[in-house]
Amino acid sequence: MKMLRKLVSLFAIALLLVIAPTSCTLIDDDRSDCETSYRLSYNVTLRTNLVTQLRTVLRERFENDVADLLEDSLKNIFREFAHDVDLSFYTGGTRVFHDNHIMDAGQATYNLTLPMDNYRHLALANLVDEEEVSLTAAQQVKTSYLSQVEGDTIRGHQTGMFSARQDMEVIENVDQDFYVSLYMVNCASILVVRTDNVDYQDMQVYSSDFADGFYVNDSVFTHNSNPIVHDFRVTQPPVAREVYYAVTFPSCDTHEEALTLPTRGIDQTGAAEEDRIWRKYVYVTLPNGDVTRTVINVRQPLEAGQVMIIYAYLRADGSVYSPNVEVGTSVTLKWKDGLEIEG
């Protein structure tokens, strides 16, 4: 009997030795020994035509002061720099690890430790200071979404936002390096108006026909609504230039897609025959109180990371004209829509 008990004990010890090396695969066991350290290097990649637009539209017209003003105004939007990064890792479509860092650089490397697995990695930059856009439904990879605030009239974005997505296989006991490039997801439309020798009380500029959200994993923009964006005014009279810009998600790619967008807020009718893809609305209040509305119909799409500067002239009747061949205008004198023009 003693001999039998001794044999059973020896068998139990041998069985434990066989099982122990495979314990990393057991869900309820301590997996710390199975985790692998790896390095993630992030690089903010800016592909923009801002410098080209400033040169061809403004500097070649000897508008260097305006070009310098815009370059300074947009310096926190179009730059290869991330203030903050939001990092999510998914397996089976569900987020299993989430981390945030203050990056304050164009490049940064982080050391992370995760169990070996195949991950889908989503990264976002510059969300902390952005009041018009927030990350929603991020627990599932397919629903992770940059959602713009709702409203008939909204402000433009305050930061240049960037995103990235990458598949990553973390291998056990192997030090690995992964390189992730972040690309811009918003853009800017700019209006510069020469007002030489024209009397007027006020000018207000709005923009429309831009995306309202962004699915991070699929890199797809949505156009579920079509809010009016109140352009930011850079300069005030008596300077003989009015300068406005709106930072938004991109426009549609084609005129046909733009025609399917819903209309909200101020009256968005006018010049459908112009093959427009996106629009700016200019409201000029004349000295006698009359309001002239000019709809600027832009025929070329505005993509992520890109800039378009529209150079225009103010006429005595309050209408705005641009020599840009990609732009058409529709003018309504003595505009009576009940629009409450904000100061």
Coordinates of N, CA and C in Angstrom, one line a residue, residues 202-206 230 233 266 282-286 289-293 335 338-343:
D202 N -21.0 95.4 -42.2 CA -20.6 94.1 -41.6 C -20.5 93.1 -42.7
M203 N -19.7 92.0 -42.4 CA -19.6 90.9 -43.3 C -19.6 89.6 -42.4
Q204 N -20.4 88.6 -42.8 CA -20.4 87.4 -42.1 C -20.3 86.3 -43.1
V205 N -19.5 85.2 -42.8 CA -19.2 84.1 -43.7 C -19.5 82.8 -43.1
Y206 N -20.2 81.9 -43.8 CA -20.5 80.6 -43.3 C -20.1 79.6 -44.4
H230 N -19.9 78.4 -38.9 CA -19.6 79.8 -38.9 C -18.1 80.0 -39.0
R233 N -13.4 84.8 -38.2 CA -12.9 86.0 -38.8 C -11.5 86.4 -38.3
I266 N -29.5 77.9 -42.2 CA -29.9 79.0 -43.1 C -30.2 78.4 -44.5
V282 N -21.7 84.4 -48.1 CA -21.2 85.7 -47.6 C -22.4 86.6 -47.5
Y283 N -22.6 87.2 -46.3 CA -23.6 88.1 -46.0 C -23.0 89.5 -45.7
V284 N -23.3 90.5 -46.5 CA -22.7 91.8 -46.4 C -23.9 92.8 -46.1
T285 N -23.7 93.4 -44.9 CA -24.7 94.5 -44.6 C -24.2 95.8 -45.0
L286 N -25.0 96.5 -45.9 CA -24.6 97.8 -46.5 C -25.0 98.9 -45.5
G289 N -28.5 99.3 -44.3 CA -29.1 98.2 -43.6 C -29.5 97.0 -44.5
D290 N -29.5 97.2 -45.8 CA -29.8 96.1 -46.7 C -28.7 95.0 -46.6
V291 N -29.1 93.7 -46.8 CA -28.1 92.6 -46.8 C -28.0 92.0 -48.1
T292 N -26.8 91.8 -48.6 CA -26.6 91.1 -49.9 C -26.0 89.8 -49.6
R293 N -26.6 88.7 -50.1 CA -26.0 87.4 -49.9 C -25.4 86.9 -51.2
W335 N -31.4 90.7 -49.4 CA -31.7 89.4 -48.8 C -32.7 89.5 -47.7
G338 N -34.7 86.5 -42.8 CA -34.9 86.5 -41.4 C -33.7 85.9 -40.7
L339 N -32.5 85.9 -41.4 CA -31.3 85.4 -40.8 C -30.8 86.3 -39.7
E340 N -30.6 85.7 -38.5 CA -30.0 86.5 -37.4 C -28.5 86.4 -37.5
I341 N -27.9 87.5 -38.1 CA -26.5 87.5 -38.3 C -25.8 87.7 -37.0
E342 N -24.9 86.7 -36.6 CA -24.2 86.8 -35.3 C -23.0 87.8 -35.4
G343 N -22.8 88.5 -34.4 CA -21.6 89.4 -34.3 C -20.3 88.7 -34.0

